[in-house]
Each structure stands twice: as structure tokens, then as C-alpha cells.
mmCIF file of N, CA, C and O in Angstrom:
data_model
loop_
_atom_site.group_PDB
_atom_site.id
_atom_site.type_symbol
_atom_site.label_atom_id
_atom_site.label_comp_id
_atom_site.label_asym_id
_atom_site.label_seq_id
_atom_site.Cartn_x
_atom_site.Cartn_y
_atom_site.Cartn_z
ATOM 1 N N MET A 1 -9.049 31.584 63.825
ATOM 2 C CA MET A 1 -9.010 32.591 62.775
ATOM 3 C C MET A 1 -10.167 33.561 62.956
ATOM 4 O O MET A 1 -11.275 33.179 63.296
ATOM 5 N N SER A 2 -9.903 34.819 62.707
ATOM 6 C CA SER A 2 -10.933 35.832 62.907
ATOM 7 C C SER A 2 -11.669 36.107 61.606
ATOM 8 O O SER A 2 -11.238 35.725 60.525
ATOM 9 N N ASP A 3 -12.795 36.791 61.708
ATOM 10 C CA ASP A 3 -13.552 37.169 60.520
ATOM 11 C C ASP A 3 -12.926 38.364 59.814
ATOM 12 O O ASP A 3 -13.167 38.586 58.641
ATOM 13 N N VAL A 4 -12.146 39.165 60.543
ATOM 14 C CA VAL A 4 -11.538 40.364 59.969
ATOM 15 C C VAL A 4 -10.076 40.070 59.644
ATOM 16 O O VAL A 4 -9.330 39.579 60.477
ATOM 17 N N THR A 5 -9.695 40.391 58.408
ATOM 18 C CA THR A 5 -8.321 40.215 57.961
ATOM 19 C C THR A 5 -7.825 41.544 57.408
ATOM 20 O O THR A 5 -8.534 42.193 56.638
ATOM 21 N N ILE A 6 -6.633 41.937 57.822
ATOM 22 C CA ILE A 6 -6.017 43.147 57.301
ATOM 23 C C ILE A 6 -4.750 42.730 56.576
ATOM 24 O O ILE A 6 -3.832 42.181 57.178
ATOM 25 N N ILE A 7 -4.738 42.962 55.270
ATOM 26 C CA ILE A 7 -3.591 42.627 54.435
ATOM 27 C C ILE A 7 -2.857 43.933 54.143
ATOM 28 O O ILE A 7 -3.474 44.888 53.661
ATOM 29 N N TYR A 8 -1.576 43.964 54.445
ATOM 30 C CA TYR A 8 -0.823 45.212 54.315
ATOM 31 C C TYR A 8 0.525 44.958 53.663
ATOM 32 O O TYR A 8 1.084 43.874 53.772
ATOM 33 N N CYS A 9 1.032 45.959 52.970
ATOM 34 C CA CYS A 9 2.337 45.881 52.322
ATOM 35 C C CYS A 9 3.427 46.153 53.358
ATOM 36 O O CYS A 9 3.563 47.278 53.825
ATOM 37 N N ARG A 10 4.161 45.113 53.696
ATOM 38 C CA ARG A 10 5.247 45.282 54.668
ATOM 39 C C ARG A 10 6.368 46.145 54.101
ATOM 40 O O ARG A 10 6.843 47.064 54.784
ATOM 41 N N PRO A 11 6.843 45.898 52.838
ATOM 42 C CA PRO A 11 7.924 46.736 52.309
ATOM 43 C C PRO A 11 7.564 48.228 52.235
ATOM 44 O O PRO A 11 8.440 49.084 52.313
ATOM 45 N N CYS A 12 6.279 48.537 52.086
ATOM 46 C CA CYS A 12 5.844 49.935 51.994
ATOM 47 C C CYS A 12 5.750 50.608 53.356
ATOM 48 O O CYS A 12 5.529 51.812 53.441
ATOM 49 N N GLY A 13 5.854 49.825 54.438
ATOM 50 C CA GLY A 13 5.774 50.387 55.774
ATOM 51 C C GLY A 13 4.355 50.577 56.289
ATOM 52 O O GLY A 13 4.108 51.456 57.122
ATOM 53 N N TYR A 14 3.414 49.765 55.811
ATOM 54 C CA TYR A 14 2.010 49.907 56.217
ATOM 55 C C TYR A 14 1.656 49.109 57.477
ATOM 56 O O TYR A 14 0.503 49.099 57.898
ATOM 57 N N GLU A 15 2.634 48.453 58.081
ATOM 58 C CA GLU A 15 2.350 47.617 59.248
ATOM 59 C C GLU A 15 1.759 48.420 60.408
ATOM 60 O O GLU A 15 0.815 47.967 61.064
ATOM 61 N N LYS A 16 2.267 49.613 60.659
ATOM 62 C CA LYS A 16 1.734 50.423 61.761
ATOM 63 C C LYS A 16 0.270 50.770 61.506
ATOM 64 O O LYS A 16 -0.553 50.701 62.419
ATOM 65 N N ARG A 17 -0.067 51.127 60.272
ATOM 66 C CA ARG A 17 -1.466 51.420 59.937
ATOM 67 C C ARG A 17 -2.344 50.198 60.197
ATOM 68 O O ARG A 17 -3.453 50.317 60.712
ATOM 69 N N ALA A 18 -1.842 49.030 59.812
ATOM 70 C CA ALA A 18 -2.602 47.792 60.009
ATOM 71 C C ALA A 18 -2.811 47.516 61.497
ATOM 72 O O ALA A 18 -3.915 47.164 61.923
ATOM 73 N N LYS A 19 -1.762 47.693 62.284
ATOM 74 C CA LYS A 19 -1.876 47.463 63.731
ATOM 75 C C LYS A 19 -2.820 48.473 64.379
ATOM 76 O O LYS A 19 -3.594 48.113 65.270
ATOM 77 N N ASP A 20 -2.757 49.720 63.942
ATOM 78 C CA ASP A 20 -3.663 50.746 64.474
ATOM 79 C C ASP A 20 -5.114 50.411 64.143
ATOM 80 O O ASP A 20 -6.006 50.558 64.983
ATOM 81 N N ALA A 21 -5.356 49.964 62.904
ATOM 82 C CA ALA A 21 -6.719 49.594 62.493
ATOM 83 C C ALA A 21 -7.207 48.399 63.307
ATOM 84 O O ALA A 21 -8.354 48.379 63.766
ATOM 85 N N ALA A 22 -6.349 47.408 63.502
ATOM 86 C CA ALA A 22 -6.724 46.230 64.290
ATOM 87 C C ALA A 22 -7.057 46.615 65.723
ATOM 88 O O ALA A 22 -8.027 46.106 66.309
ATOM 89 N N ALA A 23 -6.278 47.533 66.297
ATOM 90 C CA ALA A 23 -6.542 47.988 67.669
ATOM 91 C C ALA A 23 -7.881 48.713 67.748
ATOM 92 O O ALA A 23 -8.643 48.517 68.704
ATOM 93 N N ALA A 24 -8.202 49.536 66.756
ATOM 94 C CA ALA A 24 -9.483 50.252 66.749
ATOM 95 C C ALA A 24 -10.652 49.276 66.616
ATOM 96 O O ALA A 24 -11.673 49.426 67.288
ATOM 97 N N ILE A 25 -10.500 48.273 65.762
ATOM 98 C CA ILE A 25 -11.557 47.261 65.589
ATOM 99 C C ILE A 25 -11.756 46.491 66.896
ATOM 100 O O ILE A 25 -12.884 46.242 67.314
ATOM 101 N N ARG A 26 -10.659 46.139 67.547
ATOM 102 C CA ARG A 26 -10.744 45.410 68.823
ATOM 103 C C ARG A 26 -11.402 46.276 69.897
ATOM 104 O O ARG A 26 -12.286 45.829 70.615
ATOM 105 N N ARG A 27 -10.985 47.537 69.973
ATOM 106 C CA ARG A 27 -11.484 48.441 71.001
ATOM 107 C C ARG A 27 -12.962 48.783 70.791
ATOM 108 O O ARG A 27 -13.748 48.773 71.732
ATOM 109 N N GLN A 28 -13.355 49.073 69.553
ATOM 110 C CA GLN A 28 -14.709 49.565 69.299
ATOM 111 C C GLN A 28 -15.721 48.467 68.975
ATOM 112 O O GLN A 28 -16.914 48.637 69.236
ATOM 113 N N LEU A 29 -15.256 47.341 68.404
ATOM 114 C CA LEU A 29 -16.191 46.287 67.993
ATOM 115 C C LEU A 29 -15.962 44.960 68.705
ATOM 116 O O LEU A 29 -16.704 44.001 68.483
ATOM 117 N N ALA A 30 -14.931 44.892 69.542
ATOM 118 C CA ALA A 30 -14.579 43.669 70.267
ATOM 119 C C ALA A 30 -14.338 42.503 69.307
ATOM 120 O O ALA A 30 -14.692 41.367 69.602
ATOM 121 N N LEU A 31 -13.714 42.806 68.159
ATOM 122 C CA LEU A 31 -13.356 41.776 67.181
ATOM 123 C C LEU A 31 -11.845 41.729 67.034
ATOM 124 O O LEU A 31 -11.182 42.762 67.028
ATOM 125 N N GLU A 32 -11.313 40.527 66.911
ATOM 126 C CA GLU A 32 -9.892 40.374 66.636
ATOM 127 C C GLU A 32 -9.676 40.376 65.130
ATOM 128 O O GLU A 32 -10.548 39.957 64.367
ATOM 129 N N SER A 33 -8.525 40.844 64.719
ATOM 130 C CA SER A 33 -8.174 40.903 63.298
ATOM 131 C C SER A 33 -6.904 40.103 63.054
ATOM 132 O O SER A 33 -5.979 40.143 63.862
ATOM 133 N N ASP A 34 -6.872 39.391 61.930
ATOM 134 C CA ASP A 34 -5.652 38.725 61.498
ATOM 135 C C ASP A 34 -4.870 39.706 60.632
ATOM 136 O O ASP A 34 -5.428 40.283 59.699
ATOM 137 N N LEU A 35 -3.592 39.883 60.953
ATOM 138 C CA LEU A 35 -2.726 40.745 60.155
ATOM 139 C C LEU A 35 -1.918 39.872 59.211
ATOM 140 O O LEU A 35 -1.256 38.936 59.646
ATOM 141 N N VAL A 36 -2.005 40.172 57.916
ATOM 142 C CA VAL A 36 -1.339 39.365 56.901
ATOM 143 C C VAL A 36 -0.407 40.257 56.091
ATOM 144 O O VAL A 36 -0.870 41.129 55.348
ATOM 145 N N PRO A 37 0.911 40.054 56.233
ATOM 146 C CA PRO A 37 1.838 40.857 55.444
ATOM 147 C C PRO A 37 1.751 40.492 53.968
ATOM 148 O O PRO A 37 1.557 39.327 53.620
ATOM 149 N N GLY A 38 1.856 41.514 53.132
ATOM 150 C CA GLY A 38 1.842 41.308 51.693
ATOM 151 C C GLY A 38 2.855 42.234 51.058
ATOM 152 O O GLY A 38 3.769 42.718 51.704
ATOM 153 N N LYS A 39 2.679 42.476 49.771
ATOM 154 C CA LYS A 39 3.574 43.401 49.074
ATOM 155 C C LYS A 39 2.809 44.023 47.917
ATOM 156 O O LYS A 39 1.622 43.763 47.735
ATOM 157 N N GLY A 40 3.475 44.864 47.171
ATOM 158 C CA GLY A 40 2.846 45.490 46.015
ATOM 159 C C GLY A 40 1.925 46.646 46.349
ATOM 160 O O GLY A 40 1.047 46.984 45.568
ATOM 161 N N GLY A 41 2.115 47.252 47.529
ATOM 162 C CA GLY A 41 1.311 48.418 47.893
ATOM 163 C C GLY A 41 -0.067 48.108 48.425
ATOM 164 O O GLY A 41 -0.893 48.997 48.574
ATOM 165 N N VAL A 42 -0.332 46.856 48.754
ATOM 166 C CA VAL A 42 -1.664 46.450 49.195
ATOM 167 C C VAL A 42 -1.974 46.953 50.610
ATOM 168 O O VAL A 42 -1.099 46.999 51.475
ATOM 169 N N PHE A 43 -3.214 47.368 50.800
ATOM 170 C CA PHE A 43 -3.771 47.622 52.129
ATOM 171 C C PHE A 43 -5.263 47.365 52.011
ATOM 172 O O PHE A 43 -5.988 48.163 51.419
ATOM 173 N N GLN A 44 -5.699 46.217 52.499
ATOM 174 C CA GLN A 44 -7.103 45.824 52.405
ATOM 175 C C GLN A 44 -7.598 45.327 53.751
ATOM 176 O O GLN A 44 -6.880 44.635 54.467
ATOM 177 N N VAL A 45 -8.840 45.673 54.043
ATOM 178 C CA VAL A 45 -9.510 45.158 55.224
ATOM 179 C C VAL A 45 -10.664 44.304 54.718
ATOM 180 O O VAL A 45 -11.509 44.773 53.948
ATOM 181 N N LYS A 46 -10.659 43.041 55.133
ATOM 182 C CA LYS A 46 -11.672 42.110 54.651
ATOM 183 C C LYS A 46 -12.503 41.591 55.817
ATOM 184 O O LYS A 46 -11.979 41.354 56.901
ATOM 185 N N LEU A 47 -13.781 41.422 55.563
ATOM 186 C CA LEU A 47 -14.680 40.754 56.497
ATOM 187 C C LEU A 47 -15.094 39.485 55.785
ATOM 188 O O LEU A 47 -15.789 39.545 54.763
ATOM 189 N N GLY A 48 -14.608 38.354 56.271
ATOM 190 C CA GLY A 48 -14.770 37.115 55.524
ATOM 191 C C GLY A 48 -13.977 37.242 54.230
ATOM 192 O O GLY A 48 -12.808 37.574 54.237
ATOM 193 N N GLU A 49 -14.634 37.036 53.102
ATOM 194 C CA GLU A 49 -13.975 37.161 51.797
ATOM 195 C C GLU A 49 -14.239 38.509 51.136
ATOM 196 O O GLU A 49 -13.727 38.789 50.058
ATOM 197 N N ARG A 50 -15.033 39.346 51.784
ATOM 198 C CA ARG A 50 -15.445 40.627 51.198
ATOM 199 C C ARG A 50 -14.502 41.753 51.622
ATOM 200 O O ARG A 50 -14.268 41.967 52.816
ATOM 201 N N ILE A 51 -13.977 42.492 50.649
ATOM 202 C CA ILE A 51 -13.135 43.657 50.941
ATOM 203 C C ILE A 51 -14.060 44.803 51.349
ATOM 204 O O ILE A 51 -14.944 45.198 50.586
ATOM 205 N N VAL A 52 -13.875 45.315 52.564
ATOM 206 C CA VAL A 52 -14.743 46.386 53.059
ATOM 207 C C VAL A 52 -14.047 47.746 53.085
ATOM 208 O O VAL A 52 -14.702 48.780 53.138
ATOM 209 N N ALA A 53 -12.717 47.747 53.045
ATOM 210 C CA ALA A 53 -11.954 49.005 53.006
ATOM 211 C C ALA A 53 -10.601 48.705 52.378
ATOM 212 O O ALA A 53 -10.059 47.613 52.563
ATOM 213 N N SER A 54 -10.086 49.671 51.639
ATOM 214 C CA SER A 54 -8.773 49.475 51.031
ATOM 215 C C SER A 54 -8.152 50.813 50.658
ATOM 216 O O SER A 54 -8.840 51.834 50.589
ATOM 217 N N ARG A 55 -6.857 50.774 50.425
ATOM 218 C CA ARG A 55 -6.139 51.946 49.931
ATOM 219 C C ARG A 55 -6.464 52.065 48.451
ATOM 220 O O ARG A 55 -6.436 51.085 47.717
ATOM 221 N N SER A 56 -6.826 53.263 48.035
ATOM 222 C CA SER A 56 -7.086 53.459 46.611
ATOM 223 C C SER A 56 -6.620 54.842 46.193
ATOM 224 O O SER A 56 -6.908 55.831 46.866
ATOM 225 N N LYS A 57 -5.864 54.894 45.124
ATOM 226 C CA LYS A 57 -5.344 56.148 44.581
ATOM 227 C C LYS A 57 -4.684 57.008 45.649
ATOM 228 O O LYS A 57 -4.910 58.212 45.734
ATOM 229 N N GLY A 58 -3.912 56.367 46.514
ATOM 230 C CA GLY A 58 -3.168 57.096 47.530
ATOM 231 C C GLY A 58 -3.939 57.407 48.797
ATOM 232 O O GLY A 58 -3.354 57.843 49.774
ATOM 233 N N HIS A 59 -5.267 57.204 48.800
ATOM 234 C CA HIS A 59 -6.059 57.471 50.009
ATOM 235 C C HIS A 59 -6.044 56.246 50.907
ATOM 236 O O HIS A 59 -6.344 55.144 50.463
ATOM 237 N N PHE A 60 -5.682 56.473 52.156
ATOM 238 C CA PHE A 60 -5.771 55.417 53.150
ATOM 239 C C PHE A 60 -6.991 55.675 54.011
ATOM 240 O O PHE A 60 -7.152 56.778 54.539
ATOM 241 N N PRO A 61 -7.845 54.684 54.180
ATOM 242 C CA PRO A 61 -8.943 54.867 55.131
ATOM 243 C C PRO A 61 -8.348 54.968 56.541
ATOM 244 O O PRO A 61 -7.428 54.227 56.879
ATOM 245 N N ASP A 62 -8.853 55.914 57.331
ATOM 246 C CA ASP A 62 -8.364 56.005 58.700
ATOM 247 C C ASP A 62 -9.099 54.982 59.560
ATOM 248 O O ASP A 62 -9.995 54.282 59.092
ATOM 249 N N SER A 63 -8.721 54.894 60.825
ATOM 250 C CA SER A 63 -9.294 53.879 61.709
ATOM 251 C C SER A 63 -10.803 54.022 61.840
ATOM 252 O O SER A 63 -11.524 53.019 61.850
ATOM 253 N N ASP A 64 -11.307 55.264 61.912
ATOM 254 C CA ASP A 64 -12.754 55.470 62.022
ATOM 255 C C ASP A 64 -13.475 54.972 60.774
ATOM 256 O O ASP A 64 -14.539 54.346 60.863
ATOM 257 N N GLU A 65 -12.910 55.239 59.597
ATOM 258 C CA GLU A 65 -13.511 54.759 58.344
ATOM 259 C C GLU A 65 -13.522 53.229 58.297
ATOM 260 O O GLU A 65 -14.490 52.624 57.845
ATOM 261 N N ILE A 66 -12.442 52.616 58.753
ATOM 262 C CA ILE A 66 -12.345 51.162 58.741
ATOM 263 C C ILE A 66 -13.358 50.547 59.691
ATOM 264 O O ILE A 66 -14.064 49.605 59.339
ATOM 265 N N VAL A 67 -13.465 51.089 60.899
ATOM 266 C CA VAL A 67 -14.448 50.577 61.865
ATOM 267 C C VAL A 67 -15.866 50.736 61.304
ATOM 268 O O VAL A 67 -16.687 49.812 61.397
ATOM 269 N N ALA A 68 -16.162 51.874 60.692
ATOM 270 C CA ALA A 68 -17.484 52.096 60.100
ATOM 271 C C ALA A 68 -17.747 51.095 58.979
ATOM 272 O O ALA A 68 -18.875 50.579 58.857
ATOM 273 N N ALA A 69 -16.750 50.816 58.147
ATOM 274 C CA ALA A 69 -16.924 49.879 57.041
ATOM 275 C C ALA A 69 -17.170 48.469 57.539
ATOM 276 O O ALA A 69 -18.024 47.743 57.013
ATOM 277 N N VAL A 70 -16.442 48.050 58.566
ATOM 278 C CA VAL A 70 -16.642 46.718 59.143
ATOM 279 C C VAL A 70 -18.028 46.626 59.781
ATOM 280 O O VAL A 70 -18.750 45.646 59.602
ATOM 281 N N THR A 71 -18.418 47.676 60.503
ATOM 282 C CA THR A 71 -19.745 47.709 61.137
ATOM 283 C C THR A 71 -20.842 47.582 60.081
ATOM 284 O O THR A 71 -21.769 46.780 60.239
ATOM 285 N N ALA A 72 -20.751 48.360 59.014
ATOM 286 C CA ALA A 72 -21.757 48.325 57.947
ATOM 287 C C ALA A 72 -21.818 46.962 57.281
ATOM 288 O O ALA A 72 -22.894 46.457 56.974
ATOM 289 N N ALA A 73 -20.662 46.342 57.071
ATOM 290 C CA ALA A 73 -20.615 45.042 56.392
ATOM 291 C C ALA A 73 -21.184 43.927 57.260
ATOM 292 O O ALA A 73 -21.631 42.898 56.743
ATOM 293 N N ARG A 74 -21.174 44.093 58.568
ATOM 294 C CA ARG A 74 -21.691 43.057 59.486
ATOM 295 C C ARG A 74 -23.213 43.062 59.551
ATOM 296 O O ARG A 74 -23.796 42.109 60.033
ATOM 297 N N ARG A 75 -23.855 44.105 59.072
ATOM 298 C CA ARG A 75 -25.322 44.209 59.152
ATOM 299 C C ARG A 75 -25.996 43.353 58.128
ATOM 300 O O ARG A 75 -25.570 43.041 57.095
#
């Protein structure tokens, strides 16, 4: 199991965003991410139990924002 978990709403079609974020984390930080399908509009990136990035009020963090959030949380 990895330290990074990406929970995404499968019915909403957020799987591609989750996979793109996981690829960016792997490429830039050499960390693997667990992808966890969910529902209800969820899109959260967690480091351990801490949510470091999420969809809020329609804004999706892009891959650069997610990588920056994971980097900051690891310090």
C-alpha cells in the first residue's frame, strides 16, 4: 500500500483525472498512488490519513497543484 491515495468519483467520470494525477506524482516524486473509486462527486488526494488536495466548489486541482500539495505535506 502506498502513502498516497486518490479517491475519485467513478460515476462522475473523474477516473482520468485521478490517473493523470497519479502519473504526475509517480513521475515527479517517484511515489506510487492507490486509486480508490468512490461516488458522490468525491475527488481527494490523501497523504496517509491527511487530505492534501480535493475538489471544492467545482475547482479541480490540476496535476501541478496536486504534486505541490503532496510535496508540502511530506515536509
